[in-house]
């Protein structure tokens, strides 16, 4: 009993000495710093042992002596550290998740530097550094905002004290900043089960990851539809989601992967994403050719982006040297012959290949196939309205049957595919330029959503993979009526397939900037299609191709 009282007496002595020690340390801190102390009044000290608050000590002294003895004995037995910080000491209650936005370029809002940048978790602004002479340190004192996250390492610090915070409640912020995926999580993104797992943002608004709006910052909607289309191609999507670039990859590849992870993030704070950070790098990499404030052509942007990504991923001229070539590259045979006018021919006859003369054949790779549309009518009908012609997809694909010829610059050409890629990109050439104006072809192309067979456009061995394809993405163009292209009033939309397999389990979404809505399958072909991406159907599904047509072939 005597030894127990001695322990209590010693603890009481050290207990009484604590206020004096704190006052001594506070005095040393006040003398070593010229700036004012933080306005929170907690007296936190960098590198010092964090002690319980004085109010808690006074309450413990007012309690019964027996309870105080028991509390001291329990604390001594468990060995709980008195220096362990609590959430109230870390200012975690001041974090405002509604103001956090990690989509923009990670540069300091004062110095515009991207080196050692921190984000304020109270107001969402970016500042450089966390030392005494840094902008983040000054912001913590002047604005009384104390919680900052390193935008590179996702570590959270409290300023101006400068100590590291490790709290489970901050995990959702780290995941929004740097989302991570596993093979198990990506394996279900293209399955019907993905439609059954909606996510919710901070305002409890439901959204489906992957099918969310992209900000049209100024006039970048033509790039938004390409971003959506590419990030819904499963091989490319999974490659970017599972990536963890830490080497010599280009900044364009890193930012494209970061954008893919944000679009497919199931734990967003808000159900929309801004492509600002990626498009800023696009502007730099293209030397200003593709800018946020200038309307452009999505097909031209797609061609540049695929080739640039292939190069930055270490791709060469060899087949399947990058994920871009292994996904989109095919081979096309082009046969050319000089046009010769026969003396016995009439003016109405079209020139044809002459088998008696030399035919030059070349095989070249392609990333997408250009499809020509028939010219629009020159006259109006009796109701004084323009006639909008309709053609089927097979009539325009006849260009690649190896028989149809085209004449250009005194040369006859005919085309036929030698190898089809896993994903075929079709470009419908709607816009043509003449000496005066750029014209638009309003012809509507009708197509089924499933079961387009490219066999008649292919000259390959029977061992070639299946030639039946299903639509996965469709980009349309909308503008004022007429045959003249109006870039100022152009609207770009993209139709994206969710899940697959046809039937009720397959859904389609129409996305126009921030507007995301489910659309009827029968309405997809009614727009002025400019770009399509077709996915090769698996071999075991070809036998049911004719049974799963969602739209009849026209």
XYZ file of C-alpha atoms in Angstrom:
554
model
C 0.000 0.000 0.000
C 2.860 2.286 0.778
C 4.402 1.710 -2.614
C 1.081 2.463 -4.314
C 0.769 5.800 -2.488
C 4.330 6.619 -3.449
C 3.516 6.048 -7.142
C 0.463 8.274 -6.899
C 2.489 10.952 -5.142
C 5.154 10.918 -7.843
C 2.523 11.116 -10.574
C 0.856 14.029 -8.806
C 4.173 15.854 -8.632
C 4.778 15.440 -12.360
C 1.156 16.344 -12.952
C 1.634 19.681 -11.172
C 4.831 20.411 -13.072
C 3.152 20.162 -16.520
C 1.713 23.701 -16.691
C 5.136 25.097 -15.861
C 6.785 23.003 -18.565
C 4.210 24.069 -21.139
C 4.668 27.715 -20.229
C 8.421 27.312 -20.572
C 8.164 25.707 -24.032
C 5.589 28.281 -25.164
C 7.928 31.035 -24.080
C 10.766 29.541 -26.080
C 8.577 29.279 -29.172
C 7.364 32.846 -28.855
C 10.929 34.087 -28.585
C 12.129 32.067 -31.611
C 9.452 33.249 -34.035
C 8.804 36.803 -35.204
C 5.337 36.091 -36.575
C 2.161 36.019 -34.560
C 0.923 32.734 -33.073
C -1.947 30.890 -34.808
C -5.334 32.246 -33.940
C -6.663 28.839 -32.826
C -4.959 29.230 -29.433
C -4.147 25.532 -28.999
C -0.473 26.151 -28.403
C 0.707 23.346 -30.725
C 4.482 23.247 -31.018
C 6.515 21.793 -33.853
C 8.562 18.830 -32.646
C 7.353 19.158 -29.016
C 5.514 16.469 -27.122
C 1.765 17.060 -27.385
C 0.189 17.116 -23.901
C -3.451 16.843 -22.853
C -5.342 20.098 -22.568
C -5.266 21.988 -19.270
C -9.047 21.855 -18.954
C -8.972 18.067 -18.910
C -6.301 18.181 -16.184
C -8.417 20.491 -14.018
C -11.424 18.213 -14.393
C -9.312 15.214 -13.331
C -8.167 17.101 -10.178
C -11.762 17.869 -9.231
C -12.743 14.207 -9.369
C -12.731 11.891 -6.389
C -9.264 10.798 -5.218
C -10.056 7.111 -5.616
C -11.207 7.595 -9.218
C -8.087 9.633 -9.906
C -5.897 6.875 -8.517
C -7.668 4.238 -10.607
C -7.345 6.356 -13.727
C -3.637 6.850 -13.161
C -3.085 3.175 -12.546
C -5.032 2.151 -15.685
C -3.135 4.646 -17.801
C 0.155 3.447 -16.443
C -0.726 -0.210 -17.002
C -1.944 0.173 -20.596
C 0.994 2.374 -21.546
C -1.190 4.701 -23.678
C 0.892 7.550 -25.071
C -0.175 10.972 -23.833
C 1.395 12.557 -26.935
C -1.053 10.874 -29.370
C -2.961 13.674 -31.209
C -6.705 13.726 -31.445
C -8.909 14.765 -34.380
C -9.901 17.998 -32.652
C -6.214 18.919 -32.347
C -5.609 18.306 -36.072
C -8.281 20.690 -37.331
C -9.865 17.880 -39.346
C -13.292 19.352 -38.675
C -12.342 22.384 -40.821
C -11.932 20.315 -44.001
C -14.533 21.235 -46.636
C -14.829 18.404 -49.165
C -17.348 20.341 -51.248
C -14.612 22.832 -52.219
C -11.985 20.236 -53.139
C -11.286 19.960 -56.863
C -8.192 18.105 -58.044
C -9.036 18.270 -61.763
C -7.114 21.443 -62.529
C -3.431 21.783 -63.233
C -1.507 21.359 -60.007
C 0.352 24.665 -59.850
C 0.690 27.170 -57.017
C -1.970 29.869 -57.156
C 0.639 32.510 -56.274
C 3.928 31.504 -57.898
C 2.403 29.363 -60.704
C 5.043 26.715 -59.984
C 4.268 22.992 -60.109
C 7.131 22.006 -57.780
C 6.229 20.728 -54.289
C 2.605 21.862 -54.491
C 0.117 21.467 -51.649
C -3.650 21.753 -51.669
C -5.503 23.479 -48.846
C -8.241 21.122 -47.662
C -10.249 24.033 -46.251
C -10.592 26.284 -49.317
C -9.250 24.038 -52.105
C -6.515 26.427 -53.314
C -3.027 25.275 -54.308
C 0.143 26.637 -52.684
C 3.828 25.839 -52.942
C 5.922 24.353 -50.122
C 5.264 24.106 -46.392
C 8.363 25.719 -44.896
C 8.357 28.968 -42.947
C 8.954 31.055 -46.074
C 6.462 29.170 -48.268
C 3.112 30.356 -49.588
C 1.281 27.477 -47.903
C 2.772 28.472 -44.520
C 1.684 32.103 -44.994
C -1.788 30.971 -46.042
C -2.164 28.869 -42.905
C -1.409 31.874 -40.683
C -3.224 34.655 -42.535
C -6.377 32.666 -43.422
C -6.398 30.307 -40.428
C -6.469 27.249 -42.746
C -4.302 24.517 -41.288
C -4.789 21.221 -43.164
C -2.831 20.700 -46.402
C -2.282 17.697 -48.676
C 0.772 17.077 -50.820
C -0.595 16.720 -54.364
C 2.175 14.291 -55.322
C 2.421 11.959 -52.307
C -1.125 12.493 -50.909
C 0.345 12.994 -47.414
C -1.556 15.397 -45.149
C 0.146 17.971 -42.924
C -1.003 20.530 -40.382
C 0.538 23.971 -40.828
C 2.127 26.068 -39.483
C 3.131 23.326 -37.003
C 4.241 21.084 -39.850
C 3.436 17.649 -38.397
C 2.166 14.728 -40.453
C -1.426 13.561 -40.064
C -2.437 9.932 -40.371
C -6.171 9.520 -39.949
C -8.548 6.991 -41.598
C -11.096 9.725 -42.255
C -8.753 11.245 -44.876
C -8.643 8.119 -47.025
C -11.532 9.259 -49.256
C -9.661 12.496 -50.099
C -6.523 10.553 -51.009
C -8.570 8.242 -53.243
C -10.155 11.165 -55.097
C -6.703 12.699 -55.598
C -5.059 9.447 -56.747
C -7.636 6.732 -57.554
C -6.332 3.181 -57.775
C -7.777 0.114 -59.471
C -7.172 -3.629 -59.425
C -7.704 -6.290 -62.068
C -10.750 -7.474 -60.144
C -12.330 -4.004 -60.167
C -11.700 -3.437 -63.888
C -12.982 -6.861 -64.933
C -16.622 -5.868 -64.316
C -16.634 -2.409 -65.921
C -17.955 -3.747 -69.257
C -20.386 -6.274 -67.758
C -24.091 -5.831 -66.953
C -23.251 -5.987 -63.242
C -21.630 -2.551 -63.542
C -25.059 -1.057 -64.276
C -26.362 -2.428 -60.977
C -23.752 -0.598 -58.855
C -24.471 3.137 -58.969
C -22.206 5.493 -57.046
C -23.154 8.598 -55.056
C -21.422 11.951 -54.760
C -21.319 14.263 -51.728
C -24.828 15.553 -52.441
C -26.153 11.951 -52.602
C -26.704 12.284 -56.341
C -26.401 8.886 -58.073
C -24.071 8.446 -61.033
C -22.565 5.586 -63.006
C -18.765 5.635 -63.013
C -17.391 5.961 -66.516
C -20.549 7.641 -67.808
C -20.190 11.122 -66.337
C -20.034 14.603 -67.788
C -16.876 16.420 -68.873
C -16.650 20.186 -68.500
C -16.734 22.199 -71.719
C -14.280 24.811 -70.478
C -14.613 26.964 -73.599
C -14.918 25.117 -76.898
C -13.346 21.753 -76.190
C -16.458 19.605 -76.732
C -14.893 18.125 -79.884
C -12.084 16.768 -77.694
C -14.435 15.603 -74.932
C -16.223 13.157 -77.249
C -12.877 11.633 -78.308
C -11.773 11.290 -74.674
C -14.986 9.468 -73.804
C -14.786 7.226 -76.858
C -11.206 6.111 -76.220
C -11.672 5.583 -72.488
C -14.503 3.119 -73.174
C -12.311 0.808 -75.241
C -11.655 -2.015 -72.713
C -7.986 -2.807 -73.566
C -6.911 0.848 -73.550
C -9.104 1.672 -70.547
C -7.742 -1.193 -68.428
C -4.157 -0.388 -69.431
C -4.556 3.193 -68.182
C -6.515 2.304 -65.032
C -3.973 -0.292 -63.896
C -0.973 1.894 -64.720
C 1.300 3.476 -62.130
C 3.648 5.614 -64.190
C 6.754 6.553 -62.228
C 9.393 6.358 -64.979
C 10.197 8.295 -68.113
C 6.680 8.280 -69.544
C 5.609 11.540 -71.119
C 3.434 13.993 -69.256
C 0.687 13.465 -71.847
C 0.443 9.735 -71.056
C 0.498 10.370 -67.313
C -2.279 12.949 -67.476
C -4.379 10.820 -69.814
C -4.122 7.926 -67.348
C -5.032 10.265 -64.466
C -8.079 11.479 -66.385
C -9.145 7.889 -67.085
C -8.956 7.059 -63.377
C -11.069 10.093 -62.484
C -13.759 9.282 -65.048
C -14.039 5.684 -63.793
C -13.686 6.629 -60.095
C -16.658 5.223 -58.112
C -16.003 7.573 -55.151
C -16.104 11.056 -56.661
C -17.080 14.073 -54.572
C -19.080 15.420 -57.530
C -20.490 13.526 -60.490
C -18.480 15.348 -63.150
C -14.844 15.727 -64.157
C -12.909 18.562 -65.759
C -10.338 17.569 -68.446
C -8.465 20.846 -67.903
C -5.193 19.282 -66.728
C -5.039 16.859 -69.675
C -6.068 19.427 -72.290
C -3.443 21.879 -71.039
C -0.819 19.254 -71.827
C -2.481 18.583 -75.198
C -2.083 22.276 -76.010
C 1.616 22.159 -75.142
C 2.333 18.844 -76.892
C 0.559 19.906 -80.097
C 2.272 23.330 -80.146
C -1.082 25.098 -79.881
C -2.832 23.137 -82.632
C -5.576 21.914 -80.276
C -6.673 24.616 -77.861
C -9.457 24.930 -75.310
C -10.847 28.122 -76.797
C -10.952 27.003 -80.427
C -13.505 24.680 -82.020
C -11.948 21.862 -84.019
C -12.438 18.555 -85.761
C -12.671 15.470 -83.491
C -11.322 13.170 -86.233
C -8.228 15.302 -86.631
C -7.735 15.310 -82.865
C -8.196 11.521 -82.721
C -5.554 10.942 -85.388
C -3.048 13.181 -83.606
C -3.776 11.703 -80.155
C -3.467 8.048 -81.221
C -0.158 8.623 -82.980
C 1.232 10.750 -80.141
C 0.208 8.223 -77.474
C 1.752 5.423 -79.534
C 5.028 7.323 -79.787
C 5.092 8.329 -76.108
C 4.397 4.729 -75.026
C 7.562 3.596 -76.783
C 5.838 2.328 -79.905
C 7.678 1.711 -83.164
C 6.615 0.853 -86.721
C 6.286 -2.798 -85.765
C 2.919 -4.437 -85.208
C 1.576 -4.435 -81.660
C 4.507 -2.358 -80.411
C 2.119 -0.425 -78.161
C -1.383 -0.761 -76.762
C -2.527 1.690 -79.463
C -1.310 -0.442 -82.378
C -2.459 -3.729 -80.839
C -5.967 -2.281 -80.385
C -6.612 -0.138 -83.470
C -4.076 -0.982 -86.194
C -5.100 -2.960 -89.275
C -3.716 -3.405 -92.772
C -5.136 -2.161 -96.072
C -4.197 -3.125 -99.637
C -4.328 -0.281 -102.150
C -4.190 -1.026 -105.878
C -3.485 1.839 -108.290
C -3.342 2.120 -112.076
C -2.855 4.995 -114.477
C -6.051 6.106 -116.233
C -5.935 5.639 -119.986
C -8.670 7.055 -122.229
C -9.623 4.619 -124.959
C -10.536 6.025 -128.365
C -13.698 3.908 -128.610
C -15.054 4.857 -125.182
C -17.950 7.257 -124.665
C -17.895 10.108 -122.197
C -20.427 8.483 -119.858
C -18.345 5.393 -119.145
C -16.401 5.261 -115.923
C -12.755 4.260 -116.150
C -12.003 0.714 -115.023
C -8.941 -1.311 -114.197
C -7.287 -2.871 -117.218
C -5.898 -6.291 -116.406
C -3.586 -6.105 -119.408
C -1.626 -3.242 -117.857
C 0.455 -3.089 -114.708
C -1.354 -2.695 -111.401
C 0.645 -1.341 -108.493
C -0.353 -2.846 -105.139
C 0.819 -1.637 -101.741
C -0.095 -2.773 -98.237
C -0.062 -0.096 -95.560
C -1.218 0.045 -91.914
C -4.206 2.106 -90.803
C -5.672 3.302 -87.518
C -9.092 4.221 -88.914
C -10.940 3.849 -92.204
C -12.338 6.870 -94.056
C -15.794 6.364 -95.565
C -17.180 8.596 -98.332
C -20.800 9.725 -98.304
C -22.871 10.217 -101.478
C -23.279 13.886 -102.447
C -26.399 15.633 -101.109
C -29.208 16.619 -103.539
C -28.846 19.951 -105.307
C -32.560 20.796 -105.433
C -35.401 20.988 -102.968
C -38.625 19.025 -103.053
C -42.112 20.412 -103.746
C -42.595 21.472 -100.117
C -39.503 23.656 -100.375
C -37.642 21.610 -97.827
C -34.264 19.992 -98.191
C -34.307 16.291 -98.849
C -32.106 14.428 -96.369
C -30.998 11.215 -98.059
C -30.355 7.994 -96.164
C -27.850 5.312 -97.019
C -26.971 2.044 -95.321
C -23.586 1.398 -93.806
C -22.910 -1.441 -96.249
C -23.423 0.823 -99.259
C -20.719 3.225 -98.070
C -18.410 0.413 -96.944
C -18.444 -0.930 -100.529
C -15.407 1.305 -101.054
C -13.366 -1.465 -99.425
C -14.771 -4.463 -101.319
C -11.786 -4.581 -103.692
C -13.992 -3.988 -106.775
C -15.315 -0.444 -106.428
C -12.926 2.027 -108.023
C -12.184 5.671 -107.319
C -10.500 8.118 -109.634
C -8.203 10.790 -108.282
C -5.459 12.838 -109.989
C -5.362 10.574 -113.015
C -5.098 7.439 -110.897
C -7.583 4.631 -110.392
C -7.678 3.159 -106.899
C -9.414 0.293 -105.202
C -9.120 -0.850 -101.610
C -9.464 -4.028 -99.593
C -8.512 -4.850 -96.019
C -5.794 -7.405 -95.381
C -6.127 -7.525 -91.599
C -8.861 -6.136 -89.354
C -8.011 -4.831 -85.877
C -9.843 -5.691 -82.705
C -11.507 -2.272 -82.800
C -12.377 -0.610 -86.124
C -12.631 3.183 -86.230
C -14.807 4.489 -89.088
C -14.635 8.129 -90.163
C -17.569 9.413 -92.219
C -16.270 12.274 -94.366
C -19.036 14.861 -93.900
C -17.052 18.017 -94.509
C -15.446 19.077 -97.768
C -13.688 22.320 -98.605
C -13.841 24.259 -101.838
C -12.445 27.611 -102.853
C -15.202 29.534 -101.082
C -16.710 27.649 -98.150
C -16.579 24.426 -96.161
C -19.615 22.302 -96.970
C -21.419 19.783 -94.780
C -23.045 16.607 -96.066
C -26.297 15.982 -94.116
C -26.750 12.395 -95.365
C -27.986 10.012 -92.646
C -26.208 6.665 -92.384
C -28.332 3.809 -91.063
C -26.643 0.946 -89.270
C -27.406 -1.873 -86.843
C -25.948 -1.653 -83.377
C -24.843 -5.265 -83.511
C -23.801 -7.830 -86.050
C -22.054 -5.900 -88.870
C -20.011 -8.421 -90.845
C -16.832 -7.061 -92.460
C -16.003 -10.346 -94.217
C -16.735 -9.037 -97.713
C -14.266 -6.175 -97.157
C -11.460 -8.503 -96.092
C -9.008 -10.514 -98.141
C -7.377 -12.820 -95.621
C -6.864 -16.463 -94.733
C -9.629 -18.469 -93.045
C -7.612 -18.385 -89.833
C -8.292 -14.655 -89.489
C -10.179 -13.769 -86.280
C -13.977 -13.287 -86.438
C -15.215 -10.482 -88.684
C -18.515 -9.690 -86.934
C -18.446 -6.389 -85.043
C -20.723 -4.577 -82.577
C -20.910 -0.807 -82.106
C -19.357 0.559 -78.914
C -19.135 4.352 -79.517
C -20.820 6.776 -81.927
C -19.907 10.479 -82.315
C -22.486 12.778 -83.920
C -22.466 16.362 -85.167
C -25.278 18.877 -84.757
C -25.503 22.380 -86.215
C -27.945 24.647 -87.985
C -29.795 23.254 -90.990
C -28.147 23.579 -94.355
C -25.133 22.340 -96.252
C -22.635 24.914 -94.960
C -20.554 24.045 -91.937
C -21.110 26.406 -89.009
C -18.302 25.919 -86.493
C -19.613 28.570 -84.128
C -22.926 26.763 -83.509
C -21.637 23.197 -83.600
C -22.587 20.653 -80.948
C -20.742 17.358 -80.556
C -22.345 14.388 -78.821
C -21.222 10.839 -78.173
C -23.279 7.682 -77.700
C -21.620 5.101 -75.455
C -22.590 1.500 -74.889
C -22.894 0.361 -71.300
C -22.434 -3.378 -70.774
C -22.970 -5.430 -73.914
C -24.442 -8.593 -75.320
C -27.631 -7.020 -76.636
C -31.093 -7.391 -75.176
C -32.311 -5.651 -72.043
C -28.924 -5.894 -70.316
C -27.382 -3.475 -72.817
C -27.948 0.260 -72.381
C -26.808 3.331 -74.294
C -25.980 6.760 -72.890
C -25.785 10.057 -74.736
C -23.221 12.498 -73.347
C -22.964 16.153 -74.329
C -20.485 17.921 -72.072
C -22.121 17.772 -68.598
C -25.425 16.322 -69.817
C -25.620 12.551 -69.417
C -28.850 10.762 -70.240
C -29.910 7.301 -71.252
C -31.085 7.128 -74.860
C -33.198 4.746 -76.901
C -31.299 2.442 -79.228
C -33.561 3.306 -82.150
C -32.594 6.996 -81.937
C -28.824 6.570 -82.271
C -28.574 6.346 -86.065
C -30.757 9.446 -86.605
C -27.866 11.859 -85.969
C -25.189 13.007 -88.382
C -22.589 10.408 -87.505
C -18.972 11.480 -87.946
C -17.056 8.779 -86.094
C -17.767 5.220 -84.971
C -15.812 2.567 -83.076
C -16.756 -1.076 -83.659
C -15.721 -3.927 -81.363
C -14.952 -7.417 -82.624
C -17.393 -9.951 -81.290
C -16.011 -12.985 -79.506
C -15.870 -16.196 -81.531
C -18.398 -18.013 -79.367
C -20.994 -15.288 -79.961
C -20.924 -15.271 -83.772
C -23.473 -18.057 -84.111
C -26.134 -15.839 -82.564
C -25.287 -12.723 -84.600
C -28.520 -12.680 -86.571
C -30.648 -13.245 -83.458
C -29.383 -10.235 -81.516
C -29.832 -7.410 -84.003
C -31.128 -4.392 -82.138
C -31.852 -2.350 -85.261
C -32.720 -3.975 -88.577
C -30.230 -3.570 -91.369
C -31.374 -0.872 -93.730
